[in-house]
Structure formats: C-alpha cells, structure tokens
Amino acid sequence: MMGTGKGTAAPRSALLDVLNRKPAQRRPIWFMRQAGRYLPEYRAVREKAGSFLDLCYNPELAAEVTVQPLRRYDLDAAILFADILVVPHAMGLPVTFAEGEGPVLGTVRSREDLDRLRQVAGTYEVNQVCRTVSLTRAQLAPNQALIGFCGAPWTVASYMVGGGSSDRVMAKVAAYQRQPWFCALIDRLVKESVDYLSAQGDAGAQAVQIFDSWAGDLVGTELEEFVMKPVADIVAGVKERHPALPIIVFARGVGMAQYKAAAIPGANAIGVETEFGLADLPKDVVVQGNLDPVALLAGSEVVAREVGRICSSIDRQRHIFNLGHGIRLGTDPSVVGAVVEAVRRHDE
Ligand code: CP3
C-alpha cells in the first residue's frame, strides 16, 4: 500500500472530482503511455514477461508496470496496462507484436471473416485483463484513480482491416463504400467494447477512456457515422450498466469536431490533440490534454514554457493535464518528472 496522506478523511481523487465536476484539490495529471519502454523498470519487467502480449495477460506483472510510473511521479491516475488490440485478439483474431515493428493482425475483410470471431465476454484474454484491474486497484492509494480503456471501433477496425499496418486506406475505402461487412464490424466492435469496458468497471476501473487515435482520418458524414456515432453508442451502453463510471472520449485529430465529441451524451471529458487550442472550447466542457509529446524531447526548459502556456489557458477545475498523444520512446524519464513539477508549480 502506498501512503494515503494524513488525517481521518480519505484523500479524494482529483481526477474523479474533475470528471464529476466537483471542486478538486489540484489539477489532475496523468500521461498516455505513462507505462512503457522509456522507463528502465518497465523494460526489466517486459524482458521477464516474454512478449508484449504475454505481459498484457500476466496480471501480476501487468499490475506491476501499471503502478511503476506512480512510484516515480506524483500522478493522479494509473492507466491499466493492456492494449487496444486485446479486443480483436480476444475475438479470436491472430495478433502479434513484431519487435520494433508494431502489431501484425489476421485480417477481417468480409462477412465470413467477421462471423468467425467470438464474443469477448468471459474469454481468457478479458478475464486476465480484469484480474490486472483488480490487482492494480488494490495497490493504489484512494487518491490515485485507476483508468481502464478500449480502442474505439474506427481505430480498432482500421487495424483489423489493414492487418496491423498503419495504412488505413483499405478501411477508409470500405467506410466510404458503406461495405455491409465493414458496417457490421463497427457494430460488433460497439457491442464488444461495451462488454469489455463494463467488465473493467466491474473489476474496479474508476474511469474509462475510449481511444480513437485515428479519428482524424475521417471528415463529414464518415466522421459522424464511423467515429461519433459508435463512440456515442459505447458511452450510452456503458452508462446503462455503470451510470456513475466517468468516460473520457479521445477522438484524436478531429479539430473543430471536438465540439461534437464534447456533446456526446454521457461523455464526462474529451481528450484533445496537441494542435487544438484549449481556450477555444465551451466553458462547460472538461478537457484533457494536450502537451506535445515531442516537447519532452526538447528538454525541461521547453517543457516548463509549454506547461505554462497550457495551464494558463484553462481553468484547472475543468482541466486534466496530459499529453496530446502518448509518451514517445526515447523520452528522458527526468523530463516527465519536470512536466509534473511544472504543472504543480504553475498552480501554487
Ligand atoms: O501506459 C499506457 O498508456 C497504458 C497502456 C497502453 C498501451 N497501448 C501499451 C503499449 C495503451 C492505453 C495503449 C493504447 C494503444 N495501443 C493505442 C491508442 C493510443 C495511441 O497510442 O494512439 C494504439 C493505437 C495501440 C496499438 C499499438 N500498441 C501499437 C501501434 C503498438 C506498437 C507501437 C509501439 O509503440 O511499439 C503497440 C504496442 C504497445 N502498447 C507498447 C506499449 C507499452 C509497446 C510494446 C513493447 O513493450 O514492446
């Protein structure tokens, strides 16, 4: 157990307070990809675990890497260590992570391919991830929130159609053509994501984030149909089972359409990309973001300046400090600490 502060009243979670629009003791901070290869202690556990997926399905080791960044930094949340590709894997699609090359997946490009896939609820993969959730929750202090997550249907489908390459052209063509199998795949992913996030909620996740990392690929009616609608359906489905579970929608790269993400009924906060100006959003929206991960490669002085710019542009009661995308490989761990200190100093 980590220190939980002094006094009799249990310290509150600043992250959950901001998500629930309650007065928070401080500006909450966490980082996308805060557990990962930039940390030597992560690399040591990862070596012990074997492959990346072996680590994801080993609850003891996955819980260990989930809490590692909170030992180093004064963060307000841990994010479950897993991957958005656990869902297609649990559905029965072959998934491997080639060393240094990113994911390789079996492909789904027809109705037959889709019909072969199973439901994720109760699978070994989902059960192991949920065990990680409960083991992690037991290791965190009351003021350290545990965030669960899934990938959004568009982003996950683009990996399933493209076989793991970062090339989303095939998925995009199928979306433009409204291929019936592609629309059915999106619908299936909505259902599986609701089950997956609900299971994480049952296991002890206190907030969840929906990662639509490639949302910025689409515009207009395709953005509506394949990003905003499926994400809204997931939010509605999860809230039906877990009305009090806060949900963060991260539709990366959609620019002005962040207004639409913010208007999704039941969404508690939106995560925004680095390019987005936080000051421009309506005052009733809770926003997460959006320091440039590349600024961390430029050193602590640049980081302090950028933190100042971001923190002064938004009221801390509706801001969750984060990056605009994940921490990059090669980031100096001490610079991550400098970000946290710069945010705390700004708010003093
Ligand atoms: O700390 C955290 O943020 C929690 C864990 C987490 C991982 N992936 C661990 C991971 C989370 C939330 C993700 C989400 C994820 N995974 C996304 C959405 C966010 C984003 O970055 O846009 C996406 C698109 C993926 C798919 C994925 N996983 C790719 C493309 C890769 C390969 C690229 C790379 O960095 O190697 C992964 C692998 C992965 N996921 C690693 C980690 C720590 C590196 C694997 C290793 O240790 O070898």
Coordinates of C-alpha atoms and ligand atoms in Angstrom, one line a residue:
M1 CA 0.0 0.0 0.0
M2 CA 1.2 3.5 -0.8
G3 CA 0.9 6.5 1.5
T4 CA -2.6 7.8 1.7
G5 CA -2.0 11.1 3.4
K6 CA -2.7 12.1 7.0
G7 CA -5.9 12.6 8.8
T8 CA -9.1 10.6 9.0
A9 CA -10.9 11.7 5.9
A10 CA -9.7 9.6 2.9
P11 CA -8.0 11.8 0.4
R12 CA -10.2 12.3 -2.7
S13 CA -9.2 11.6 -6.2
A14 CA -8.6 14.9 -8.1
L15 CA -9.2 13.1 -11.4
L16 CA -12.6 11.7 -10.4
D17 CA -13.6 15.1 -8.9
V18 CA -12.8 17.0 -12.1
L19 CA -14.6 14.3 -14.2
N20 CA -17.6 14.6 -11.9
R21 CA -17.5 18.4 -11.9
K22 CA -16.8 18.6 -8.2
P23 CA -14.2 21.0 -6.7
A24 CA -10.8 19.3 -6.9
Q25 CA -7.9 19.8 -4.6
R26 CA -5.5 20.1 -7.5
R27 CA -5.2 19.9 -11.3
P28 CA -5.1 16.1 -12.1
I29 CA -2.2 14.8 -14.2
W30 CA -1.6 11.5 -15.9
F31 CA 0.1 10.6 -19.2
M32 CA -0.9 8.5 -22.1
R33 CA 1.6 5.6 -22.4
Q34 CA 3.0 6.5 -18.9
A35 CA 4.0 2.9 -18.5
G36 CA 6.3 1.9 -21.3
R37 CA 9.7 1.4 -22.8
Y38 CA 11.1 4.9 -21.9
L39 CA 11.2 3.5 -18.3
P40 CA 14.1 1.2 -17.4
E41 CA 12.0 -0.6 -14.7
Y42 CA 9.4 -1.3 -17.4
R43 CA 12.0 -2.8 -19.8
A44 CA 13.2 -5.1 -17.0
V45 CA 9.7 -6.5 -16.3
R46 CA 9.0 -6.7 -20.1
E47 CA 12.1 -8.9 -20.5
K48 CA 11.0 -11.2 -17.7
A49 CA 7.4 -11.5 -19.2
G50 CA 8.5 -12.5 -22.7
S51 CA 6.4 -10.9 -25.4
F52 CA 4.3 -7.8 -25.1
L53 CA 1.0 -9.8 -25.1
D54 CA 2.4 -12.2 -22.5
L55 CA 2.9 -9.1 -20.3
C56 CA -0.7 -7.9 -21.0
Y57 CA -2.1 -11.3 -19.9
N58 CA 0.1 -11.7 -16.8
P59 CA -2.0 -9.9 -14.1
E60 CA 0.8 -9.7 -11.5
L61 CA 3.4 -8.3 -14.0
A62 CA 0.8 -6.1 -15.8
A63 CA -0.3 -4.6 -12.4
E64 CA 3.4 -4.0 -11.5
V65 CA 4.1 -2.0 -14.7
T66 CA 0.8 -0.1 -14.3
V67 CA 1.9 1.2 -10.9
Q68 CA 5.5 1.8 -11.8
P69 CA 5.0 5.4 -13.1
L70 CA 3.2 6.3 -9.9
R71 CA 6.2 5.4 -7.8
R72 CA 8.4 7.8 -9.8
Y73 CA 5.9 10.7 -10.3
D74 CA 3.2 12.5 -8.3
L75 CA 0.4 11.4 -10.7
D76 CA -3.3 11.4 -10.1
A77 CA -4.1 8.2 -12.0
A78 CA -2.8 4.9 -13.2
I79 CA -3.9 3.6 -16.6
L80 CA -4.4 -0.1 -16.9
F81 CA -1.5 -1.8 -18.7
A82 CA -3.0 -3.6 -21.8
D83 CA -3.6 -2.7 -25.4
I84 CA -6.5 -1.7 -27.7
L85 CA -5.7 -4.8 -29.7
V86 CA -6.7 -7.1 -26.8
V87 CA -10.3 -6.8 -28.1
P88 CA -9.6 -8.2 -31.6
H89 CA -7.3 -10.8 -30.0
A90 CA -10.0 -11.9 -27.6
M91 CA -12.3 -12.1 -30.5
G92 CA -10.0 -14.8 -31.9
L93 CA -8.0 -12.8 -34.5
P94 CA -4.3 -13.7 -34.5
V95 CA -2.4 -10.7 -33.1
T96 CA 1.4 -10.5 -32.6
F97 CA 3.7 -7.6 -31.9
A98 CA 6.8 -7.9 -34.1
E99 CA 9.8 -6.5 -32.1
G100 CA 10.2 -2.8 -33.1
E101 CA 7.7 -3.1 -35.9
G102 CA 4.3 -2.7 -34.3
P103 CA 1.4 -5.0 -34.4
V104 CA 0.6 -7.7 -37.0
L105 CA -3.0 -9.0 -37.2
G106 CA -5.0 -11.5 -39.1
T107 CA -7.4 -9.6 -41.4
V108 CA -11.1 -9.1 -41.5
R109 CA -12.3 -8.2 -45.0
S110 CA -15.6 -10.0 -45.4
R111 CA -18.7 -11.1 -43.7
E112 CA -17.3 -14.6 -43.3
D113 CA -14.2 -13.3 -41.6
L114 CA -16.4 -11.3 -39.2
D115 CA -18.7 -14.3 -38.5
R116 CA -15.7 -16.4 -37.4
L117 CA -15.0 -14.0 -34.5
R118 CA -16.3 -14.7 -31.0
Q119 CA -17.6 -12.6 -28.2
V120 CA -15.0 -11.2 -25.8
A121 CA -17.0 -11.5 -22.6
G122 CA -15.6 -14.3 -20.4
T123 CA -12.6 -15.0 -22.7
Y124 CA -9.2 -15.8 -21.2
E125 CA -7.8 -12.5 -22.5
V126 CA -10.6 -10.3 -21.0
N127 CA -10.5 -12.3 -17.7
Q128 CA -6.8 -11.8 -17.4
V129 CA -7.0 -8.0 -18.1
C130 CA -9.8 -7.8 -15.5
R131 CA -7.6 -9.6 -13.0
T132 CA -5.0 -6.9 -13.7
V133 CA -7.6 -4.2 -12.9
S134 CA -8.5 -5.7 -9.5
L135 CA -4.8 -6.4 -8.6
T136 CA -3.9 -2.8 -9.5
R137 CA -6.7 -1.2 -7.7
A138 CA -5.6 -3.0 -4.5
Q139 CA -2.2 -1.4 -4.9
L140 CA -3.3 2.2 -5.4
A141 CA -4.0 4.8 -2.8
P142 CA -7.5 6.3 -2.6
N143 CA -6.4 9.5 -4.3
Q144 CA -4.9 7.6 -7.2
A145 CA -7.6 6.7 -9.7
L146 CA -7.4 3.6 -12.0
I147 CA -8.4 4.3 -15.6
G148 CA -9.5 1.4 -17.9
F149 CA -9.7 1.8 -21.6
C150 CA -10.6 0.4 -25.0
G151 CA -9.9 1.4 -28.6
A152 CA -12.8 3.0 -30.5
P153 CA -14.4 1.0 -33.3
W154 CA -12.9 3.0 -36.1
T155 CA -9.3 2.8 -34.8
V156 CA -9.6 -0.9 -33.9
A157 CA -11.4 -1.8 -37.2
S158 CA -8.7 0.0 -39.2
Y159 CA -6.1 -2.4 -37.6
M160 CA -8.3 -5.4 -38.3
V161 CA -8.9 -4.5 -41.9
G162 CA -5.3 -3.4 -42.6
G163 CA -3.6 -6.3 -40.8
G164 CA -1.9 -4.0 -38.3
S165 CA -0.1 -1.7 -40.7
S166 CA -0.6 2.0 -40.0
D167 CA -2.1 2.2 -43.5
R168 CA -5.8 2.9 -43.1
V169 CA -6.6 3.2 -46.8
M170 CA -8.4 -0.1 -47.1
A171 CA -10.6 0.6 -44.0
K172 CA -11.3 4.1 -45.3
V173 CA -12.4 2.8 -48.8
A174 CA -14.7 0.2 -47.1
A175 CA -16.2 3.0 -45.0
Y176 CA -16.8 5.3 -47.9
Q177 CA -18.4 2.4 -49.8
R178 CA -20.5 1.5 -46.8
Q179 CA -19.5 -2.1 -47.3
P180 CA -22.1 -4.1 -45.3
W181 CA -19.4 -6.3 -43.7
F182 CA -17.5 -3.1 -42.6
C183 CA -20.6 -1.5 -41.1
A184 CA -21.3 -4.9 -39.3
L185 CA -17.8 -4.9 -38.0
I186 CA -18.2 -1.4 -36.5
D187 CA -21.5 -2.5 -34.9
R188 CA -19.8 -5.7 -33.5
L189 CA -17.0 -3.6 -32.0
V190 CA -19.5 -1.3 -30.3
K191 CA -21.1 -4.3 -28.6
E192 CA -17.8 -5.9 -27.6
S193 CA -16.4 -2.6 -26.3
V194 CA -19.4 -2.1 -24.1
D195 CA -18.9 -5.6 -22.7
Y196 CA -15.2 -5.1 -22.3
L197 CA -15.4 -1.7 -20.5
S198 CA -18.3 -2.9 -18.3
A199 CA -16.2 -5.8 -17.2
Q200 CA -13.3 -3.4 -16.4
G201 CA -15.8 -1.3 -14.4
D202 CA -17.0 -4.5 -12.5
A203 CA -13.3 -5.3 -11.8
G204 CA -12.6 -1.9 -10.2
A205 CA -11.8 0.6 -13.0
Q206 CA -12.9 4.0 -11.8
A207 CA -13.0 5.8 -15.1
V208 CA -12.5 4.7 -18.7
Q209 CA -11.1 6.2 -21.8
I210 CA -12.1 5.4 -25.4
F211 CA -9.0 5.8 -27.7
D212 CA -9.9 6.8 -31.2
S213 CA -6.4 7.5 -32.2
W214 CA -7.1 7.6 -36.0
A215 CA -10.4 9.6 -35.7
G216 CA -8.7 12.4 -37.6
D217 CA -8.7 10.2 -40.8
L218 CA -12.4 10.9 -41.4
V219 CA -14.4 14.0 -42.0
G220 CA -18.1 14.9 -42.7
T221 CA -20.6 12.1 -42.8
E222 CA -17.9 9.4 -42.4
L223 CA -16.7 11.1 -39.2
E224 CA -20.3 11.1 -38.0
E225 CA -21.1 7.6 -38.9
F226 CA -17.8 5.8 -38.0
V227 CA -16.4 7.9 -35.2
M228 CA -19.1 10.0 -33.4
K229 CA -22.0 7.5 -33.5
P230 CA -20.2 4.3 -32.5
V231 CA -18.4 6.2 -29.7
A232 CA -21.7 7.7 -28.5
D233 CA -23.3 4.2 -28.6
I234 CA -20.4 2.8 -26.4
V235 CA -20.8 5.6 -23.9
A236 CA -24.6 5.0 -23.8
G237 CA -24.1 1.2 -23.4
V238 CA -21.5 1.5 -20.7
K239 CA -23.6 4.2 -18.8
E240 CA -26.6 1.9 -18.8
R241 CA -24.6 -0.7 -16.8
H242 CA -22.4 1.7 -14.9
P243 CA -24.2 5.1 -14.6
A244 CA -21.5 6.6 -12.3
L245 CA -18.4 5.5 -14.3
P246 CA -16.8 8.6 -15.9
I247 CA -15.9 8.3 -19.6
I248 CA -13.2 10.2 -21.4
V249 CA -13.5 10.4 -25.2
F250 CA -10.2 10.8 -27.1
A251 CA -11.1 11.4 -30.7
R252 CA -7.6 12.4 -31.8
G253 CA -7.1 14.8 -34.6
V254 CA -10.7 15.8 -35.3
G255 CA -10.0 19.6 -34.8
M256 CA -13.2 21.6 -34.6
A257 CA -15.3 18.4 -34.5
Q258 CA -14.1 18.1 -30.9
Y259 CA -17.2 20.1 -30.2
K260 CA -19.2 17.1 -31.4
A261 CA -17.2 14.8 -29.2
A262 CA -17.9 17.1 -26.3
A263 CA -21.6 17.0 -27.0
I264 CA -21.8 13.1 -26.8
P265 CA -24.5 12.5 -24.1
G266 CA -22.8 10.9 -21.1
A267 CA -19.2 11.8 -22.0
N268 CA -17.5 13.3 -19.0
A269 CA -14.5 14.7 -20.7
I270 CA -12.8 15.0 -24.1
G271 CA -9.1 14.3 -24.7
V272 CA -7.7 16.7 -27.4
E273 CA -4.7 16.5 -29.6
T274 CA -1.7 18.9 -29.3
E275 CA -2.8 21.0 -32.3
F276 CA -6.1 22.0 -30.5
G277 CA -6.4 25.3 -28.6
L278 CA -7.8 24.5 -25.2
A279 CA -9.0 28.1 -24.6
D280 CA -11.4 27.8 -27.6
L281 CA -13.7 25.2 -26.0
P282 CA -17.1 26.0 -24.4
K283 CA -16.7 26.6 -20.7
D284 CA -18.9 23.7 -19.6
V285 CA -16.5 21.0 -21.1
V286 CA -13.9 19.1 -19.1
V287 CA -10.8 18.8 -21.3
Q288 CA -7.8 16.5 -21.1
G289 CA -4.5 17.3 -22.8
N290 CA -2.5 18.4 -24.6
L291 CA 1.2 19.0 -24.3
D292 CA 3.2 17.9 -27.4
P293 CA 5.0 14.6 -26.7
V294 CA 7.8 16.0 -28.8
A295 CA 8.3 18.9 -26.5
L296 CA 9.5 16.4 -23.9
L297 CA 12.4 15.5 -26.3
A298 CA 13.4 19.2 -26.3
G299 CA 14.1 19.3 -22.6
S300 CA 12.9 20.6 -19.3
E301 CA 13.0 24.3 -20.2
V302 CA 10.9 23.9 -23.2
V303 CA 8.5 21.8 -21.2
A304 CA 8.2 24.4 -18.4
R305 CA 7.3 27.1 -21.0
E306 CA 4.7 24.9 -22.8
V307 CA 3.2 23.8 -19.5
G308 CA 2.8 27.5 -18.5
R309 CA 1.1 28.2 -21.8
I310 CA -1.4 25.3 -21.5
C311 CA -2.2 25.7 -17.8
S312 CA -2.9 29.5 -18.1
S313 CA -5.2 28.9 -21.0
I314 CA -7.7 26.8 -19.0
D315 CA -9.3 26.8 -15.5
R316 CA -7.8 23.9 -13.6
Q317 CA -11.2 22.8 -12.3
R318 CA -12.1 21.6 -15.8
H319 CA -8.7 20.5 -17.0
I320 CA -6.9 17.1 -16.8
F321 CA -3.3 17.6 -17.6
N322 CA -2.0 15.1 -20.2
L323 CA -0.1 15.0 -23.5
G324 CA -1.8 15.3 -26.9
H325 CA -0.7 11.7 -27.6
G326 CA 1.4 9.1 -25.9
I327 CA 4.9 9.5 -24.3
R328 CA 7.4 8.7 -27.0
L329 CA 10.1 6.1 -26.9
G330 CA 13.4 7.8 -26.0
T331 CA 11.8 10.3 -23.7
D332 CA 14.1 11.1 -20.7
P333 CA 12.2 10.0 -17.5
S334 CA 13.5 13.0 -15.7
V335 CA 11.8 15.3 -18.2
V336 CA 8.5 13.5 -17.4
G337 CA 9.1 14.5 -13.8
A338 CA 9.8 18.0 -14.9
V339 CA 6.4 18.2 -16.5
V340 CA 4.6 17.2 -13.3
E341 CA 6.7 19.7 -11.3
A342 CA 6.0 22.5 -13.8
V343 CA 2.2 21.9 -13.5
R344 CA 2.3 21.8 -9.7
R345 CA 4.4 25.0 -9.6
H346 CA 2.1 26.8 -12.0
D347 CA -0.9 26.1 -9.8
E348 CA 0.8 27.0 -6.5
Ligands
CP3_1 O1 0.6 3.5 -20.4 C1 -0.5 3.3 -21.1 O2 -0.9 4.3 -21.8 C2 -1.3 2.1 -20.9 C3 -1.1 1.0 -21.9 C4 -1.4 1.2 -23.4 C5 -0.6 0.6 -24.4 N1 -1.1 0.9 -25.6 C6 0.7 -0.1 -24.1 C7 1.6 -0.4 -25.2 C8 -2.4 1.9 -24.0 C9 -3.5 2.7 -23.4 C10 -2.3 1.6 -25.4 C11 -3.2 2.1 -26.4 C12 -2.9 1.8 -27.9 N2 -2.4 0.8 -28.4 C13 -3.3 2.7 -28.9 C14 -4.1 4.0 -28.7 C15 -3.2 5.1 -28.2 C16 -2.2 5.6 -29.2 O3 -1.0 5.4 -28.9 O4 -2.6 6.1 -30.2 C17 -2.9 2.2 -30.1 C18 -3.1 2.8 -31.5 C19 -2.3 0.9 -29.8 C20 -1.8 -0.1 -30.8 C21 -0.4 -0.4 -30.6 N3 0.2 -1.0 -29.4 C22 0.7 -0.1 -31.5 C23 0.6 0.6 -32.8 C24 1.9 -0.6 -30.8 C25 3.3 -0.6 -31.4 C26 4.0 0.7 -31.4 C27 5.0 0.7 -30.3 O5 5.0 1.7 -29.6 O6 5.7 -0.2 -30.2 C28 1.5 -1.1 -29.6 C29 2.5 -1.6 -28.6 C30 2.4 -1.1 -27.2 N4 1.3 -0.8 -26.5 C31 3.5 -0.9 -26.3 C32 3.0 -0.5 -25.1 C33 3.8 -0.1 -23.8 C34 5.0 -1.2 -26.7 C35 5.2 -2.7 -26.7 C36 6.5 -3.1 -26.0 O7 6.7 -3.0 -24.8 O8 7.3 -3.7 -26.8

